[in-house]
């Protein structure tokens, strides 16, 4: 990362086109932009955390955390799922994704979130505190993850003892509850 100014802030309704454009460019397809648009409108995804990274006031990256629950738990811990993390191609490999994760985790800790899950690249996310193979710790994903990709389903405990006595299948927001969103 050079000396250009990076700003990370919560999104507003006026940022929607920039957010969708970042996701289209980062993933080269409409599917992820559609996921973001759907999650932002999904009441079951609330509370959510939607952050935009700007470099010299130009939209560069985006991260979204949405509410999740544990199946069969009456006393629900605060849980979020990170999906997606998107960086425009010209801004990739400059540390922006890591800064978005760091800021998101910081804000989620302050809000009382206890656990964050991600289905993502199994060498990238552990560098930012995620622990691979969340299923082995008692947290299967909404849809089964193939054994060869088990390390892609990860957990980040935000509070001490968050894993003690807590387990269950992770249930995502309604809009994300489709098998096509559960492949890595």
JSON list of C-alpha atoms in Angstrom, two decimals:
[
{"chain": "A", "resi": 1, "resn": "UNK", "atom": "CA", "xyz": [0.00, 0.00, 0.00]},
{"chain": "A", "resi": 2, "resn": "UNK", "atom": "CA", "xyz": [1.39, 3.37, -0.93]},
{"chain": "A", "resi": 3, "resn": "UNK", "atom": "CA", "xyz": [0.77, 6.63, 0.91]},
{"chain": "A", "resi": 4, "resn": "UNK", "atom": "CA", "xyz": [-2.67, 7.25, -0.55]},
{"chain": "A", "resi": 5, "resn": "UNK", "atom": "CA", "xyz": [-5.34, 8.00, 2.03]},
{"chain": "A", "resi": 6, "resn": "UNK", "atom": "CA", "xyz": [-7.65, 5.08, 2.83]},
{"chain": "A", "resi": 7, "resn": "UNK", "atom": "CA", "xyz": [-10.96, 5.74, 4.54]},
{"chain": "A", "resi": 8, "resn": "UNK", "atom": "CA", "xyz": [-13.30, 3.03, 5.79]},
{"chain": "A", "resi": 9, "resn": "UNK", "atom": "CA", "xyz": [-16.85, 4.01, 6.66]},
{"chain": "A", "resi": 10, "resn": "UNK", "atom": "CA", "xyz": [-20.31, 2.54, 6.99]},
{"chain": "A", "resi": 11, "resn": "UNK", "atom": "CA", "xyz": [-22.29, 2.63, 3.79]},
{"chain": "A", "resi": 12, "resn": "UNK", "atom": "CA", "xyz": [-25.41, 4.67, 3.19]},
{"chain": "A", "resi": 13, "resn": "UNK", "atom": "CA", "xyz": [-28.23, 4.18, 0.69]},
{"chain": "A", "resi": 14, "resn": "UNK", "atom": "CA", "xyz": [-26.45, 6.53, -1.71]},
{"chain": "A", "resi": 15, "resn": "UNK", "atom": "CA", "xyz": [-23.50, 4.09, -1.89]},
{"chain": "A", "resi": 16, "resn": "UNK", "atom": "CA", "xyz": [-25.49, 1.18, -3.35]},
{"chain": "A", "resi": 17, "resn": "UNK", "atom": "CA", "xyz": [-24.35, 1.57, -6.97]},
{"chain": "A", "resi": 18, "resn": "UNK", "atom": "CA", "xyz": [-20.69, 1.87, -5.90]},
{"chain": "A", "resi": 19, "resn": "UNK", "atom": "CA", "xyz": [-21.06, -1.20, -3.67]},
{"chain": "A", "resi": 20, "resn": "UNK", "atom": "CA", "xyz": [-22.62, -3.27, -6.45]},
{"chain": "A", "resi": 21, "resn": "UNK", "atom": "CA", "xyz": [-19.98, -2.06, -8.95]},
{"chain": "A", "resi": 22, "resn": "UNK", "atom": "CA", "xyz": [-17.14, -3.08, -6.61]},
{"chain": "A", "resi": 23, "resn": "UNK", "atom": "CA", "xyz": [-18.64, -6.57, -6.32]},
{"chain": "A", "resi": 24, "resn": "UNK", "atom": "CA", "xyz": [-19.18, -6.90, -10.08]},
{"chain": "A", "resi": 25, "resn": "UNK", "atom": "CA", "xyz": [-15.58, -5.88, -10.79]},
{"chain": "A", "resi": 26, "resn": "UNK", "atom": "CA", "xyz": [-14.07, -8.00, -8.02]},
{"chain": "A", "resi": 27, "resn": "UNK", "atom": "CA", "xyz": [-15.90, -11.20, -8.95]},
{"chain": "A", "resi": 28, "resn": "UNK", "atom": "CA", "xyz": [-16.45, -10.63, -12.67]},
{"chain": "A", "resi": 29, "resn": "UNK", "atom": "CA", "xyz": [-20.09, -11.67, -12.46]},
{"chain": "A", "resi": 30, "resn": "UNK", "atom": "CA", "xyz": [-23.49, -10.45, -11.36]},
{"chain": "A", "resi": 31, "resn": "UNK", "atom": "CA", "xyz": [-24.16, -13.21, -8.77]},
{"chain": "A", "resi": 32, "resn": "UNK", "atom": "CA", "xyz": [-22.27, -11.64, -5.86]},
{"chain": "A", "resi": 33, "resn": "UNK", "atom": "CA", "xyz": [-23.68, -8.17, -6.55]},
{"chain": "A", "resi": 34, "resn": "UNK", "atom": "CA", "xyz": [-27.14, -9.78, -6.49]},
{"chain": "A", "resi": 35, "resn": "UNK", "atom": "CA", "xyz": [-26.32, -11.44, -3.17]},
{"chain": "A", "resi": 36, "resn": "UNK", "atom": "CA", "xyz": [-25.26, -8.11, -1.67]},
{"chain": "A", "resi": 37, "resn": "UNK", "atom": "CA", "xyz": [-28.34, -6.31, -2.98]},
{"chain": "A", "resi": 38, "resn": "UNK", "atom": "CA", "xyz": [-30.59, -9.06, -1.62]},
{"chain": "A", "resi": 39, "resn": "UNK", "atom": "CA", "xyz": [-28.92, -9.17, 1.79]},
{"chain": "A", "resi": 40, "resn": "UNK", "atom": "CA", "xyz": [-29.08, -5.40, 2.21]},
{"chain": "A", "resi": 41, "resn": "UNK", "atom": "CA", "xyz": [-32.88, -5.64, 1.74]},
{"chain": "A", "resi": 42, "resn": "UNK", "atom": "CA", "xyz": [-33.37, -8.79, 3.87]},
{"chain": "A", "resi": 43, "resn": "UNK", "atom": "CA", "xyz": [-34.82, -8.09, 7.33]},
{"chain": "A", "resi": 44, "resn": "UNK", "atom": "CA", "xyz": [-33.41, -11.41, 8.60]},
{"chain": "A", "resi": 45, "resn": "UNK", "atom": "CA", "xyz": [-29.88, -10.16, 7.82]},
{"chain": "A", "resi": 46, "resn": "UNK", "atom": "CA", "xyz": [-30.28, -7.35, 10.39]},
{"chain": "A", "resi": 47, "resn": "UNK", "atom": "CA", "xyz": [-28.39, -6.13, 12.23]},
{"chain": "A", "resi": 48, "resn": "UNK", "atom": "CA", "xyz": [-25.74, -5.99, 9.56]},
{"chain": "A", "resi": 49, "resn": "UNK", "atom": "CA", "xyz": [-22.48, -4.15, 9.10]},
{"chain": "A", "resi": 50, "resn": "UNK", "atom": "CA", "xyz": [-21.78, -2.78, 5.62]},
{"chain": "A", "resi": 51, "resn": "UNK", "atom": "CA", "xyz": [-18.40, -1.04, 5.14]},
{"chain": "A", "resi": 52, "resn": "UNK", "atom": "CA", "xyz": [-16.93, 0.77, 2.16]},
{"chain": "A", "resi": 53, "resn": "UNK", "atom": "CA", "xyz": [-13.21, 1.41, 1.65]},
{"chain": "A", "resi": 54, "resn": "UNK", "atom": "CA", "xyz": [-12.26, 4.56, -0.24]},
{"chain": "A", "resi": 55, "resn": "UNK", "atom": "CA", "xyz": [-8.83, 5.43, -1.59]},
{"chain": "A", "resi": 56, "resn": "UNK", "atom": "CA", "xyz": [-8.48, 9.17, -2.13]},
{"chain": "A", "resi": 57, "resn": "UNK", "atom": "CA", "xyz": [-12.30, 9.25, -2.02]},
{"chain": "A", "resi": 58, "resn": "UNK", "atom": "CA", "xyz": [-12.61, 6.62, -4.80]},
{"chain": "A", "resi": 59, "resn": "UNK", "atom": "CA", "xyz": [-14.60, 3.45, -3.95]},
{"chain": "A", "resi": 60, "resn": "UNK", "atom": "CA", "xyz": [-12.06, 0.60, -3.74]},
{"chain": "A", "resi": 61, "resn": "UNK", "atom": "CA", "xyz": [-13.40, -2.18, -1.51]},
{"chain": "A", "resi": 62, "resn": "UNK", "atom": "CA", "xyz": [-16.41, -3.49, 0.36]},
{"chain": "A", "resi": 63, "resn": "UNK", "atom": "CA", "xyz": [-17.24, -5.90, 3.17]},
{"chain": "A", "resi": 64, "resn": "UNK", "atom": "CA", "xyz": [-20.59, -7.11, 4.49]},
{"chain": "A", "resi": 65, "resn": "UNK", "atom": "CA", "xyz": [-21.39, -8.88, 7.75]},
{"chain": "A", "resi": 66, "resn": "UNK", "atom": "CA", "xyz": [-24.94, -10.19, 8.23]},
{"chain": "A", "resi": 67, "resn": "UNK", "atom": "CA", "xyz": [-26.77, -11.71, 11.19]},
{"chain": "A", "resi": 68, "resn": "UNK", "atom": "CA", "xyz": [-26.85, -15.46, 11.68]},
{"chain": "A", "resi": 69, "resn": "UNK", "atom": "CA", "xyz": [-28.21, -17.77, 14.37]},
{"chain": "A", "resi": 70, "resn": "UNK", "atom": "CA", "xyz": [-27.51, -21.23, 15.73]},
{"chain": "A", "resi": 71, "resn": "UNK", "atom": "CA", "xyz": [-30.13, -23.88, 15.09]},
{"chain": "A", "resi": 72, "resn": "UNK", "atom": "CA", "xyz": [-31.81, -25.12, 18.24]},
{"chain": "A", "resi": 73, "resn": "UNK", "atom": "CA", "xyz": [-30.28, -22.51, 20.58]},
{"chain": "A", "resi": 74, "resn": "UNK", "atom": "CA", "xyz": [-32.67, -20.62, 22.83]},
{"chain": "A", "resi": 75, "resn": "UNK", "atom": "CA", "xyz": [-29.95, -18.35, 24.21]},
{"chain": "A", "resi": 76, "resn": "UNK", "atom": "CA", "xyz": [-28.49, -17.00, 20.95]},
{"chain": "A", "resi": 77, "resn": "UNK", "atom": "CA", "xyz": [-24.97, -15.55, 20.96]},
{"chain": "A", "resi": 78, "resn": "UNK", "atom": "CA", "xyz": [-24.34, -12.59, 18.65]},
{"chain": "A", "resi": 79, "resn": "UNK", "atom": "CA", "xyz": [-23.28, -14.14, 15.34]},
{"chain": "A", "resi": 80, "resn": "UNK", "atom": "CA", "xyz": [-22.40, -12.64, 11.97]},
{"chain": "A", "resi": 81, "resn": "UNK", "atom": "CA", "xyz": [-21.38, -14.10, 8.61]},
{"chain": "A", "resi": 82, "resn": "UNK", "atom": "CA", "xyz": [-18.81, -12.27, 6.49]},
{"chain": "A", "resi": 83, "resn": "UNK", "atom": "CA", "xyz": [-19.93, -12.37, 2.86]},
{"chain": "A", "resi": 84, "resn": "UNK", "atom": "CA", "xyz": [-18.65, -10.92, 0.68]},
{"chain": "A", "resi": 85, "resn": "UNK", "atom": "CA", "xyz": [-15.30, -9.18, 0.86]},
{"chain": "A", "resi": 86, "resn": "UNK", "atom": "CA", "xyz": [-14.69, -7.48, -2.49]},
{"chain": "A", "resi": 87, "resn": "UNK", "atom": "CA", "xyz": [-11.84, -5.31, -3.76]},
{"chain": "A", "resi": 88, "resn": "UNK", "atom": "CA", "xyz": [-11.74, -3.70, -7.21]},
{"chain": "A", "resi": 89, "resn": "UNK", "atom": "CA", "xyz": [-8.98, -5.36, -9.29]},
{"chain": "A", "resi": 90, "resn": "UNK", "atom": "CA", "xyz": [-6.81, -2.22, -9.48]},
{"chain": "A", "resi": 91, "resn": "UNK", "atom": "CA", "xyz": [-6.77, -2.00, -5.67]},
{"chain": "A", "resi": 92, "resn": "UNK", "atom": "CA", "xyz": [-6.14, -5.68, -4.89]},
{"chain": "A", "resi": 93, "resn": "UNK", "atom": "CA", "xyz": [-2.99, -6.90, -3.11]},
{"chain": "A", "resi": 94, "resn": "UNK", "atom": "CA", "xyz": [-2.60, -3.56, -1.31]},
{"chain": "A", "resi": 95, "resn": "UNK", "atom": "CA", "xyz": [-3.89, -4.57, 2.13]},
{"chain": "A", "resi": 96, "resn": "UNK", "atom": "CA", "xyz": [-7.37, -3.08, 1.72]},
{"chain": "A", "resi": 97, "resn": "UNK", "atom": "CA", "xyz": [-9.15, -6.38, 2.36]},
{"chain": "A", "resi": 98, "resn": "UNK", "atom": "CA", "xyz": [-7.24, -6.86, 5.60]},
{"chain": "A", "resi": 99, "resn": "UNK", "atom": "CA", "xyz": [-8.08, -3.33, 6.70]},
{"chain": "A", "resi": 100, "resn": "UNK", "atom": "CA", "xyz": [-11.78, -3.93, 5.98]},
{"chain": "A", "resi": 101, "resn": "UNK", "atom": "CA", "xyz": [-11.73, -7.17, 7.99]},
{"chain": "A", "resi": 102, "resn": "UNK", "atom": "CA", "xyz": [-9.90, -5.47, 10.86]},
{"chain": "A", "resi": 103, "resn": "UNK", "atom": "CA", "xyz": [-12.33, -2.53, 10.98]},
{"chain": "A", "resi": 104, "resn": "UNK", "atom": "CA", "xyz": [-15.33, -4.83, 10.69]},
{"chain": "A", "resi": 105, "resn": "UNK", "atom": "CA", "xyz": [-14.14, -7.09, 13.51]},
{"chain": "A", "resi": 106, "resn": "UNK", "atom": "CA", "xyz": [-13.42, -4.04, 15.68]},
{"chain": "A", "resi": 107, "resn": "UNK", "atom": "CA", "xyz": [-16.93, -2.65, 15.17]},
{"chain": "A", "resi": 108, "resn": "UNK", "atom": "CA", "xyz": [-18.55, -6.05, 15.70]},
{"chain": "A", "resi": 109, "resn": "UNK", "atom": "CA", "xyz": [-16.69, -6.54, 19.00]},
{"chain": "A", "resi": 110, "resn": "UNK", "atom": "CA", "xyz": [-18.00, -3.18, 20.20]},
{"chain": "A", "resi": 111, "resn": "UNK", "atom": "CA", "xyz": [-21.54, -4.17, 19.21]},
{"chain": "A", "resi": 112, "resn": "UNK", "atom": "CA", "xyz": [-21.43, -7.37, 21.28]},
{"chain": "A", "resi": 113, "resn": "UNK", "atom": "CA", "xyz": [-20.96, -9.89, 18.47]},
{"chain": "A", "resi": 114, "resn": "UNK", "atom": "CA", "xyz": [-19.37, -13.08, 19.79]},
{"chain": "A", "resi": 115, "resn": "UNK", "atom": "CA", "xyz": [-18.70, -15.18, 16.67]},
{"chain": "A", "resi": 116, "resn": "UNK", "atom": "CA", "xyz": [-18.04, -14.42, 13.01]},
{"chain": "A", "resi": 117, "resn": "UNK", "atom": "CA", "xyz": [-18.10, -17.07, 10.27]},
{"chain": "A", "resi": 118, "resn": "UNK", "atom": "CA", "xyz": [-16.81, -16.97, 6.71]},
{"chain": "A", "resi": 119, "resn": "UNK", "atom": "CA", "xyz": [-16.76, -19.38, 3.79]},
{"chain": "A", "resi": 120, "resn": "UNK", "atom": "CA", "xyz": [-13.67, -18.23, 1.99]},
{"chain": "A", "resi": 121, "resn": "UNK", "atom": "CA", "xyz": [-10.11, -18.72, 0.83]},
{"chain": "A", "resi": 122, "resn": "UNK", "atom": "CA", "xyz": [-8.46, -21.05, 3.32]},
{"chain": "A", "resi": 123, "resn": "UNK", "atom": "CA", "xyz": [-5.05, -19.37, 3.27]},
{"chain": "A", "resi": 124, "resn": "UNK", "atom": "CA", "xyz": [-6.24, -15.73, 3.22]},
{"chain": "A", "resi": 125, "resn": "UNK", "atom": "CA", "xyz": [-8.69, -15.52, 6.12]},
{"chain": "A", "resi": 126, "resn": "UNK", "atom": "CA", "xyz": [-6.54, -17.30, 8.74]},
{"chain": "A", "resi": 127, "resn": "UNK", "atom": "CA", "xyz": [-4.00, -14.48, 8.31]},
{"chain": "A", "resi": 128, "resn": "UNK", "atom": "CA", "xyz": [-6.72, -12.23, 9.72]},
{"chain": "A", "resi": 129, "resn": "UNK", "atom": "CA", "xyz": [-7.70, -14.33, 12.74]},
{"chain": "A", "resi": 130, "resn": "UNK", "atom": "CA", "xyz": [-10.14, -16.87, 11.31]},
{"chain": "A", "resi": 131, "resn": "UNK", "atom": "CA", "xyz": [-9.80, -20.52, 12.38]},
{"chain": "A", "resi": 132, "resn": "UNK", "atom": "CA", "xyz": [-10.35, -23.12, 9.61]},
{"chain": "A", "resi": 133, "resn": "UNK", "atom": "CA", "xyz": [-12.84, -26.01, 9.78]},
{"chain": "A", "resi": 134, "resn": "UNK", "atom": "CA", "xyz": [-15.55, -24.48, 11.99]},
{"chain": "A", "resi": 135, "resn": "UNK", "atom": "CA", "xyz": [-17.56, -27.69, 11.63]},
{"chain": "A", "resi": 136, "resn": "UNK", "atom": "CA", "xyz": [-14.95, -29.59, 13.66]},
{"chain": "A", "resi": 137, "resn": "UNK", "atom": "CA", "xyz": [-15.61, -27.11, 16.50]},
{"chain": "A", "resi": 138, "resn": "UNK", "atom": "CA", "xyz": [-19.32, -27.86, 16.47]},
{"chain": "A", "resi": 139, "resn": "UNK", "atom": "CA", "xyz": [-20.53, -25.30, 13.92]},
{"chain": "A", "resi": 140, "resn": "UNK", "atom": "CA", "xyz": [-21.67, -26.89, 10.65]},
{"chain": "A", "resi": 141, "resn": "UNK", "atom": "CA", "xyz": [-22.54, -24.48, 7.84]},
{"chain": "A", "resi": 142, "resn": "UNK", "atom": "CA", "xyz": [-26.06, -23.78, 6.58]},
{"chain": "A", "resi": 143, "resn": "UNK", "atom": "CA", "xyz": [-25.38, -26.17, 3.70]},
{"chain": "A", "resi": 144, "resn": "UNK", "atom": "CA", "xyz": [-22.85, -29.02, 3.79]},
{"chain": "A", "resi": 145, "resn": "UNK", "atom": "CA", "xyz": [-19.31, -28.08, 2.80]},
{"chain": "A", "resi": 146, "resn": "UNK", "atom": "CA", "xyz": [-17.48, -30.82, 0.84]},
{"chain": "A", "resi": 147, "resn": "UNK", "atom": "CA", "xyz": [-14.74, -32.52, 2.87]},
{"chain": "A", "resi": 148, "resn": "UNK", "atom": "CA", "xyz": [-12.03, -31.26, 0.49]},
{"chain": "A", "resi": 149, "resn": "UNK", "atom": "CA", "xyz": [-13.14, -27.69, 1.28]},
{"chain": "A", "resi": 150, "resn": "UNK", "atom": "CA", "xyz": [-13.77, -28.11, 5.02]},
{"chain": "A", "resi": 151, "resn": "UNK", "atom": "CA", "xyz": [-11.03, -25.61, 5.94]},
{"chain": "A", "resi": 152, "resn": "UNK", "atom": "CA", "xyz": [-12.83, -22.90, 3.91]},
{"chain": "A", "resi": 153, "resn": "UNK", "atom": "CA", "xyz": [-15.64, -22.78, 6.54]},
{"chain": "A", "resi": 154, "resn": "UNK", "atom": "CA", "xyz": [-14.03, -20.68, 9.28]},
{"chain": "A", "resi": 155, "resn": "UNK", "atom": "CA", "xyz": [-14.82, -19.11, 12.62]},
{"chain": "A", "resi": 156, "resn": "UNK", "atom": "CA", "xyz": [-13.49, -16.05, 14.43]},
{"chain": "A", "resi": 157, "resn": "UNK", "atom": "CA", "xyz": [-14.35, -15.95, 18.16]},
{"chain": "A", "resi": 158, "resn": "UNK", "atom": "CA", "xyz": [-14.50, -12.30, 19.23]},
{"chain": "A", "resi": 159, "resn": "UNK", "atom": "CA", "xyz": [-14.81, -12.85, 22.97]},
{"chain": "A", "resi": 160, "resn": "UNK", "atom": "CA", "xyz": [-12.98, -15.12, 25.37]},
{"chain": "A", "resi": 161, "resn": "UNK", "atom": "CA", "xyz": [-14.89, -18.34, 26.00]},
{"chain": "A", "resi": 162, "resn": "UNK", "atom": "CA", "xyz": [-17.17, -17.78, 22.97]},
{"chain": "A", "resi": 163, "resn": "UNK", "atom": "CA", "xyz": [-16.64, -21.41, 21.99]},
{"chain": "A", "resi": 164, "resn": "UNK", "atom": "CA", "xyz": [-17.26, -22.86, 25.46]},
{"chain": "A", "resi": 165, "resn": "UNK", "atom": "CA", "xyz": [-20.58, -24.66, 25.62]},
{"chain": "A", "resi": 166, "resn": "UNK", "atom": "CA", "xyz": [-21.82, -23.17, 22.35]},
{"chain": "A", "resi": 167, "resn": "UNK", "atom": "CA", "xyz": [-22.38, -25.14, 19.18]},
{"chain": "A", "resi": 168, "resn": "UNK", "atom": "CA", "xyz": [-24.97, -25.70, 16.49]},
{"chain": "A", "resi": 169, "resn": "UNK", "atom": "CA", "xyz": [-25.67, -25.47, 12.80]},
{"chain": "A", "resi": 170, "resn": "UNK", "atom": "CA", "xyz": [-25.20, -21.90, 11.59]},
{"chain": "A", "resi": 171, "resn": "UNK", "atom": "CA", "xyz": [-28.38, -20.50, 10.04]},
{"chain": "A", "resi": 172, "resn": "UNK", "atom": "CA", "xyz": [-27.85, -17.56, 7.72]},
{"chain": "A", "resi": 173, "resn": "UNK", "atom": "CA", "xyz": [-30.17, -14.78, 6.57]},
{"chain": "A", "resi": 174, "resn": "UNK", "atom": "CA", "xyz": [-33.05, -15.93, 4.37]},
{"chain": "A", "resi": 175, "resn": "UNK", "atom": "CA", "xyz": [-31.67, -14.44, 1.14]},
{"chain": "A", "resi": 176, "resn": "UNK", "atom": "CA", "xyz": [-28.35, -16.31, 1.56]},
{"chain": "A", "resi": 177, "resn": "UNK", "atom": "CA", "xyz": [-30.12, -19.57, 2.40]},
{"chain": "A", "resi": 178, "resn": "UNK", "atom": "CA", "xyz": [-29.58, -21.04, -1.08]},
{"chain": "A", "resi": 179, "resn": "UNK", "atom": "CA", "xyz": [-27.10, -23.79, -1.99]},
{"chain": "A", "resi": 180, "resn": "UNK", "atom": "CA", "xyz": [-25.43, -21.71, -4.73]},
{"chain": "A", "resi": 181, "resn": "UNK", "atom": "CA", "xyz": [-24.09, -19.33, -2.08]},
{"chain": "A", "resi": 182, "resn": "UNK", "atom": "CA", "xyz": [-22.42, -22.15, -0.15]},
{"chain": "A", "resi": 183, "resn": "UNK", "atom": "CA", "xyz": [-19.62, -23.21, -2.49]},
{"chain": "A", "resi": 184, "resn": "UNK", "atom": "CA", "xyz": [-15.97, -22.36, -2.14]}
]
